PDB file of C-alpha atoms and ligand atoms in Angstrom:
ATOM      1  CA  MET D   1      16.725 114.485  78.475  1.00 45.00           C
ATOM      2  CA  PRO D   2      16.058 111.291  79.986  1.00 51.00           C
ATOM      3  CA  GLU D   3      12.984 109.975  78.595  1.00 82.00           C
ATOM      4  CA  ASN D   4      11.709 107.212  81.280  1.00 95.00           C
ATOM      5  CA  GLU D   5      10.039 108.694  84.858  1.00 98.00           C
ATOM      6  CA  VAL D   6      12.101 107.030  87.658  1.00 98.00           C
ATOM      7  CA  VAL D   7      10.680 107.766  91.596  1.00 98.00           C
ATOM      8  CA  ILE D   8      13.378 105.984  93.791  1.00 98.00           C
ATOM      9  CA  LEU D   9      11.338 103.894  96.937  1.00 98.00           C
ATOM     10  CA  ARG D  10      14.051 103.538  99.957  1.00 98.00           C
ATOM     11  CA  ILE D  11      12.874 101.222 102.275  1.00 98.00           C
ATOM     12  CA  GLY D  12      14.493  99.651 105.880  1.00 96.00           C
ATOM     13  CA  HIS D  13      15.761 102.893 106.630  1.00 97.00           C
ATOM     14  CA  ARG D  14      17.380 103.101 109.962  1.00 96.00           C
ATOM     15  CA  PRO D  15      17.659 107.002 110.551  1.00 95.00           C
ATOM     16  CA  GLU D  16      20.571 106.108 113.600  1.00 95.00           C
ATOM     17  CA  ARG D  17      22.523 104.500 110.893  1.00 96.00           C
ATOM     18  CA  ASP D  18      21.478 104.786 107.523  1.00 97.00           C
ATOM     19  CA  GLN D  19      21.127 108.620 107.011  1.00 97.00           C
ATOM     20  CA  ARG D  20      24.163 109.144 105.246  1.00 98.00           C
ATOM     21  CA  VAL D  21      23.446 106.209 102.566  1.00 98.00           C
ATOM     22  CA  THR D  22      20.111 107.055 102.392  1.00 98.00           C
ATOM     23  CA  THR D  23      21.214 110.914 101.447  1.00 98.00           C
ATOM     24  CA  HIS D  24      23.509 109.294  98.918  1.00 98.00           C
ATOM     25  CA  VAL D  25      21.246 107.412  97.596  1.00 98.00           C
ATOM     26  CA  GLY D  26      18.781 110.587  96.844  1.00 98.00           C
ATOM     27  CA  LEU D  27      21.759 112.603  95.860  1.00 98.00           C
ATOM     28  CA  THR D  28      22.722 110.076  93.122  1.00 98.00           C
ATOM     29  CA  ALA D  29      19.215 109.722  92.045  1.00 98.00           C
ATOM     30  CA  ARG D  30      18.861 113.056  91.371  1.00 98.00           C
ATOM     31  CA  ALA D  31      22.382 113.659  89.558  1.00 98.00           C
ATOM     32  CA  LEU D  32      21.250 110.670  87.325  1.00 98.00           C
ATOM     33  CA  GLY D  33      18.071 111.531  86.199  1.00 97.00           C
ATOM     34  CA  ALA D  34      15.811 110.350  88.652  1.00 98.00           C
ATOM     35  CA  LYS D  35      12.465 112.330  89.513  1.00 98.00           C
ATOM     36  CA  GLY D  36      12.592 111.878  93.368  1.00 98.00           C
ATOM     37  CA  MET D  37      12.755 109.668  96.019  1.00 98.00           C
ATOM     38  CA  TYR D  38      10.085 108.199  98.360  1.00 98.00           C
ATOM     39  CA  LEU D  39      10.947 107.166 101.943  1.00 98.00           C
ATOM     40  CA  ALA D  40       9.574 104.473 103.816  1.00 98.00           C
ATOM     41  CA  ALA D  41      10.936 105.742 107.317  1.00 97.00           C
ATOM     42  CA  SER D  42      10.417 109.382 109.567  1.00 98.00           C
ATOM     43  CA  ASP D  43      13.507 111.251 109.025  1.00 98.00           C
ATOM     44  CA  LYS D  44      13.729 115.130 108.263  1.00 98.00           C
ATOM     45  CA  GLY D  45      17.345 115.422 107.801  1.00 98.00           C
ATOM     46  CA  VAL D  46      17.690 113.292 104.772  1.00 98.00           C
ATOM     47  CA  VAL D  47      14.728 115.428 103.612  1.00 98.00           C
ATOM     48  CA  GLU D  48      16.626 118.612 104.546  1.00 98.00           C
ATOM     49  CA  SER D  49      19.880 117.879 103.330  1.00 98.00           C
ATOM     50  CA  ILE D  50      18.150 116.650  99.462  1.00 98.00           C
ATOM     51  CA  ALA D  51      16.142 119.683  99.664  1.00 98.00           C
ATOM     52  CA  ASP D  52      19.574 122.129 100.224  1.00 98.00           C
ATOM     53  CA  VAL D  53      21.205 120.003  97.640  1.00 98.00           C
ATOM     54  CA  VAL D  54      18.391 120.925  95.394  1.00 98.00           C
ATOM     55  CA  ASN D  55      18.107 124.650  96.331  1.00 98.00           C
ATOM     56  CA  ARG D  56      21.369 125.656  95.103  1.00 98.00           C
ATOM     57  CA  TRP D  57      22.159 123.052  92.209  1.00 98.00           C
ATOM     58  CA  GLY D  58      18.949 123.186  90.708  1.00 98.00           C
ATOM     59  CA  GLY D  59      16.346 120.870  89.397  1.00 98.00           C
ATOM     60  CA  ASP D  60      12.976 119.721  90.944  1.00 97.00           C
ATOM     61  CA  PHE D  61      14.300 116.405  92.569  1.00 98.00           C
ATOM     62  CA  PHE D  62      11.338 115.857  95.750  1.00 98.00           C
ATOM     63  CA  CYS D  63      12.000 113.992  98.990  1.00 98.00           C
ATOM     64  CA  GLU D  64       9.229 112.811 100.713  1.00 98.00           C
ATOM     65  CA  ASP D  65       9.566 110.931 104.145  1.00 98.00           C
ATOM     66  CA  ASN D  66       7.081 108.673 105.960  1.00 98.00           C
ATOM     67  CA  VAL D  67       5.600 106.943 103.114  1.00 98.00           C
ATOM     68  CA  LYS D  68       4.038 103.571 103.610  1.00 98.00           C
ATOM     69  CA  TRP D  69       5.925 101.456 101.123  1.00 98.00           C
ATOM     70  CA  ARG D  70       2.836  98.987 100.310  1.00 97.00           C
ATOM     71  CA  SER D  71       0.418 101.836  99.505  1.00 97.00           C
ATOM     72  CA  CYS D  72       3.207 103.311  97.531  1.00 98.00           C
ATOM     73  CA  ILE D  73       3.734 100.511  95.031  1.00 98.00           C
ATOM     74  CA  ARG D  74      -0.245  99.649  94.884  1.00 98.00           C
ATOM     75  CA  GLU D  75      -0.575 103.505  93.695  1.00 98.00           C
ATOM     76  CA  TRP D  76       2.239 103.449  91.557  1.00 98.00           C
ATOM     77  CA  LYS D  77       0.636 100.548  89.707  1.00 98.00           C
ATOM     78  CA  GLN D  78      -2.424 101.776  89.566  1.00 98.00           C
ATOM     79  CA  ASP D  79      -1.301 104.600  87.804  1.00 97.00           C
ATOM     80  CA  GLY D  80       0.155 102.392  84.908  1.00 97.00           C
ATOM     81  CA  GLY D  81       3.556 102.283  86.806  1.00 98.00           C
ATOM     82  CA  SER D  82       6.160  99.381  86.773  1.00 98.00           C
ATOM     83  CA  VAL D  83       8.438  98.452  89.654  1.00 98.00           C
ATOM     84  CA  VAL D  84      11.948  97.758  89.544  1.00 98.00           C
ATOM     85  CA  HIS D  85      13.071  96.166  92.527  1.00 98.00           C
ATOM     86  CA  LEU D  86      17.435  95.987  92.747  1.00 98.00           C
ATOM     87  CA  THR D  87      18.336  92.698  94.386  1.00 98.00           C
ATOM     88  CA  MET D  88      21.317  90.511  93.606  1.00 98.00           C
ATOM     89  CA  TYR D  89      19.011  87.892  93.246  1.00 98.00           C
ATOM     90  CA  GLY D  90      17.199  89.502  90.148  1.00 98.00           C
ATOM     91  CA  LEU D  91      17.610  88.893  86.365  1.00 98.00           C
ATOM     92  CA  ASN D  92      20.871  90.334  85.494  1.00 98.00           C
ATOM     93  CA  LEU D  93      21.099  93.934  84.358  1.00 98.00           C
ATOM     94  CA  PRO D  94      21.664  93.110  80.701  1.00 98.00           C
ATOM     95  CA  ASP D  95      19.131  91.075  80.327  1.00 97.00           C
ATOM     96  CA  SER D  96      16.396  92.968  82.027  1.00 96.00           C
ATOM     97  CA  ILE D  97      16.890  96.666  80.880  1.00 97.00           C
ATOM     98  CA  GLU D  98      15.852  96.627  77.371  1.00 97.00           C
ATOM     99  CA  GLU D  99      12.475  95.317  78.995  1.00 96.00           C
ATOM    100  CA  ALA D 100      13.057  98.323  81.697  1.00 97.00           C
ATOM    101  CA  ARG D 101      13.497 100.832  78.746  1.00 97.00           C
ATOM    102  CA  THR D 102       9.899 100.437  77.412  1.00 96.00           C
ATOM    103  CA  ARG D 103       8.471 101.196  80.636  1.00 97.00           C
ATOM    104  CA  GLU D 104       7.546 105.044  80.947  1.00 97.00           C
ATOM    105  CA  LYS D 105       7.353 105.255  84.634  1.00 98.00           C
ATOM    106  CA  ILE D 106       9.408 103.169  86.907  1.00 98.00           C
ATOM    107  CA  LEU D 107       9.648 102.739  90.390  1.00 98.00           C
ATOM    108  CA  VAL D 108      12.357 101.545  91.592  1.00 98.00           C
ATOM    109  CA  VAL D 109      12.856  99.641  95.047  1.00 98.00           C
ATOM    110  CA  VAL D 110      16.235 100.101  96.898  1.00 98.00           C
ATOM    111  CA  GLY D 111      16.948  98.051 100.776  1.00 98.00           C
ATOM    112  CA  ALA D 112      18.993  99.066 103.113  1.00 96.00           C
ATOM    113  CA  GLU D 113      18.525  95.904 105.689  1.00 87.00           C
ATOM    114  CA  LYS D 114      17.245  92.756 104.877  1.00 89.00           C
ATOM    115  CA  VAL D 115      14.200  93.088 102.425  1.00 95.00           C
ATOM    116  CA  PRO D 116      10.681  91.974 103.001  1.00 96.00           C
ATOM    117  CA  GLY D 117       9.862  88.764 101.145  1.00 97.00           C
ATOM    118  CA  GLU D 118       6.374  90.095  99.727  1.00 97.00           C
ATOM    119  CA  ILE D 119       8.809  92.735  97.713  1.00 98.00           C
ATOM    120  CA  TYR D 120      10.024  89.931  95.352  1.00 97.00           C
ATOM    121  CA  GLY D 121       6.671  89.214  94.312  1.00 97.00           C
ATOM    122  CA  LEU D 122       5.487  92.845  94.253  1.00 97.00           C
ATOM    123  CA  ALA D 123       7.759  94.128  91.415  1.00 98.00           C
ATOM    124  CA  ASP D 124       7.592  93.783  87.705  1.00 97.00           C
ATOM    125  CA  PHE D 125      11.095  93.318  87.823  1.00 95.00           C
ATOM    126  CA  ASN D 126      13.704  91.948  90.264  1.00 98.00           C
ATOM    127  CA  VAL D 127      17.057  93.077  89.013  1.00 98.00           C
ATOM    128  CA  ALA D 128      20.603  92.625  89.505  1.00 98.00           C
ATOM    129  CA  VAL D 129      23.610  94.663  88.834  1.00 98.00           C
ATOM    130  CA  THR D 130      25.725  91.289  89.293  1.00 98.00           C
ATOM    131  CA  SER D 131      24.838  88.683  91.468  1.00 98.00           C
ATOM    132  CA  GLN D 132      26.889  89.779  93.817  1.00 98.00           C
ATOM    133  CA  PRO D 133      26.470  91.721  96.906  1.00 97.00           C
ATOM    134  CA  HIS D 134      27.503  95.182  96.883  1.00 98.00           C
ATOM    135  CA  SER D 135      25.100  98.260  97.344  1.00 98.00           C
ATOM    136  CA  GLU D 136      22.127 100.341  96.735  1.00 98.00           C
ATOM    137  CA  ILE D 137      23.991 103.434  95.855  1.00 98.00           C
ATOM    138  CA  SER D 138      26.318 101.768  93.203  1.00 98.00           C
ATOM    139  CA  SER D 139      23.269  99.431  91.920  1.00 98.00           C
ATOM    140  CA  LEU D 140      20.982 102.353  91.367  1.00 98.00           C
ATOM    141  CA  ALA D 141      23.862 104.265  89.938  1.00 98.00           C
ATOM    142  CA  LEU D 142      24.401 101.379  87.388  1.00 98.00           C
ATOM    143  CA  PHE D 143      20.644 101.090  86.724  1.00 98.00           C
ATOM    144  CA  LEU D 144      20.032 104.769  86.186  1.00 98.00           C
ATOM    145  CA  ASP D 145      23.156 104.882  83.762  1.00 98.00           C
ATOM    146  CA  HIS D 146      22.180 101.674  81.419  1.00 98.00           C
ATOM    147  CA  LEU D 147      18.175 103.013  81.476  1.00 98.00           C
ATOM    148  CA  TYR D 148      19.435 106.255  80.153  1.00 97.00           C
ATOM    149  CA  ALA D 149      22.185 104.690  78.246  1.00 96.00           C
ATOM    150  CA  GLY D 150      24.392 108.008  79.168  1.00 96.00           C
ATOM    151  CA  LYS D 151      22.026 110.543  77.917  1.00 95.00           C
ATOM    152  CA  GLU D 152      21.817 111.737  82.038  1.00 94.00           C
ATOM    153  CA  MET D 153      25.418 112.823  81.954  1.00 95.00           C
ATOM    154  CA  THR D 154      24.393 115.879  79.844  1.00 95.00           C
ATOM    155  CA  ARG D 155      21.181 116.756  81.987  1.00 94.00           C
ATOM    156  CA  GLU D 156      20.536 120.642  82.859  1.00 94.00           C
ATOM    157  CA  PHE D 157      19.240 121.424  86.030  1.00 97.00           C
ATOM    158  CA  PRO D 158      17.360 124.590  85.887  1.00 97.00           C
ATOM    159  CA  GLY D 159      17.067 127.132  88.728  1.00 97.00           C
ATOM    160  CA  ALA D 160      20.697 126.101  89.831  1.00 97.00           C
ATOM    161  CA  ARG D 161      22.487 129.614  92.256  1.00 97.00           C
ATOM    162  CA  ILE D 162      25.627 127.884  91.191  1.00 96.00           C
ATOM    163  CA  ARG D 163      27.618 125.244  88.559  1.00 95.00           C
ATOM    164  CA  ILE D 164      30.382 124.016  87.846  1.00 96.00           C
ATOM    165  CA  VAL D 165      32.981 125.158  85.142  1.00 96.00           C
ATOM    166  CA  PRO D 166      34.025 121.542  83.879  1.00 96.00           C
ATOM    167  CA  SER D 167      37.934 122.159  83.961  1.00 96.00           C
ATOM    168  CA  LYS D 168      40.702 119.705  83.336  1.00 96.00           C
ATOM    169  CA  LEU D 169      43.081 121.432  86.004  1.00 96.00           C
ATOM    170  CA  GLY D 170      41.517 122.743  89.291  1.00 95.00           C
ATOM    171  CA  LYS D 171      38.079 124.056  90.750  1.00 96.00           C
ATOM    172  CA  ARG D 172      35.976 126.580  88.970  1.00 96.00           C
ATOM    173  CA  THR D 173      32.590 127.868  90.225  1.00 96.00           C
ATOM    174  CA  GLU D 174      30.407 130.268  89.255  1.00 95.00           C
ATOM    175  CA  GLU D 175      27.463 131.998  91.029  1.00 95.00           C
ATOM    176  CA  LEU D 176      24.144 132.257  88.540  1.00 91.00           C
TER     177      LEU D 176
HETATM  178  N1  SAM N 201      21.172  91.873 102.885  1.00 97.33           N
HETATM  179  C1  SAM N 201      20.083  92.442 102.229  1.00 97.33           C
HETATM  180  C2  SAM N 201      19.182  91.300 101.887  1.00 97.33           C
HETATM  181  O1  SAM N 201      19.273  90.227 101.579  1.00 97.33           O
HETATM  182  O2  SAM N 201      17.674  92.142 101.675  1.00 97.33           O
HETATM  183  C3  SAM N 201      20.450  93.375 101.412  1.00 97.33           C
HETATM  184  C4  SAM N 201      21.176  94.606 101.534  1.00 97.33           C
HETATM  185  S1  SAM N 201      22.400  96.004 100.469  1.00 97.33           S
HETATM  186  C5  SAM N 201      23.424  96.569 101.126  1.00 97.33           C
HETATM  187  C6  SAM N 201      21.048  97.076 100.472  1.00 97.33           C
HETATM  188  C7  SAM N 201      20.502  97.471  98.842  1.00 97.33           C
HETATM  189  O3  SAM N 201      21.394  97.056  97.982  1.00 97.33           O
HETATM  190  C8  SAM N 201      20.085  95.941  98.844  1.00 97.33           C
HETATM  191  O4  SAM N 201      18.205  96.173  99.386  1.00 97.33           O
HETATM  192  C9  SAM N 201      19.471  96.071  97.204  1.00 97.33           C
HETATM  193  O5  SAM N 201      18.435  97.266  96.652  1.00 97.33           O
HETATM  194  C10 SAM N 201      21.344  96.788  96.777  1.00 97.33           C
HETATM  195  N2  SAM N 201      21.936  95.664  96.143  1.00 97.33           N
HETATM  196  C11 SAM N 201      22.720  94.828  96.796  1.00 97.33           C
HETATM  197  N3  SAM N 201      23.723  94.215  95.723  1.00 97.33           N
HETATM  198  C12 SAM N 201      23.220  94.676  94.749  1.00 97.33           C
HETATM  199  C13 SAM N 201      22.879  93.668  93.642  1.00 97.33           C
HETATM  200  N4  SAM N 201      24.289  92.656  93.343  1.00 97.33           N
HETATM  201  N5  SAM N 201      22.132  93.934  92.702  1.00 97.33           N
HETATM  202  C14 SAM N 201      21.049  94.879  92.909  1.00 97.33           C
HETATM  203  N6  SAM N 201      21.289  95.323  94.329  1.00 97.33           N
HETATM  204  C15 SAM N 201      21.917  95.080  95.073  1.00 97.33           C
END
């Protein structure tokens, strides 16, 4: 079981163009061991898509929209949590992951469009997954995989209604 409690804070979401990417941020977070995602925008489409996956595939991942990012960060810190902002301008992942592993509760902030400058100062760590531009989905996936050192691959999802029977060839699923 993953040890660090991770919740994602997705900022800068534009419902007219980011719905698919934000849904994939949530699904990636869920699959790789995070507990939930706060969305700093109003988008019931994202919330419903993720709830539908949780309903079929199990676990208790949550997705909450209409979150105010400043108060979310403030309250997270008041509860003793740490804030990691994923940005190509941060310290490279291999140089920051050991310290991140020491934090019990981590709020991982990922952007869409240009991130407000204030976030860089509010974060406890600005972490880069290479110093090259790419995507919030790939940077989140690599951050979680490094944080959990691969243990998230064998995570169980209690309450699933369907599961995959892994096979080298073909597609096998089982209704539970
Ligand atoms: N142009 C935007 C800016 O300057 O803030 C970033 C847009 S990028 C498509 C969206 C998000 O992907 C970023 O906010 C960041 O969270 C993440 N991201 C992109 N490249 C990254 C990298 N090399 N390391 C960590 N996160 C990255």
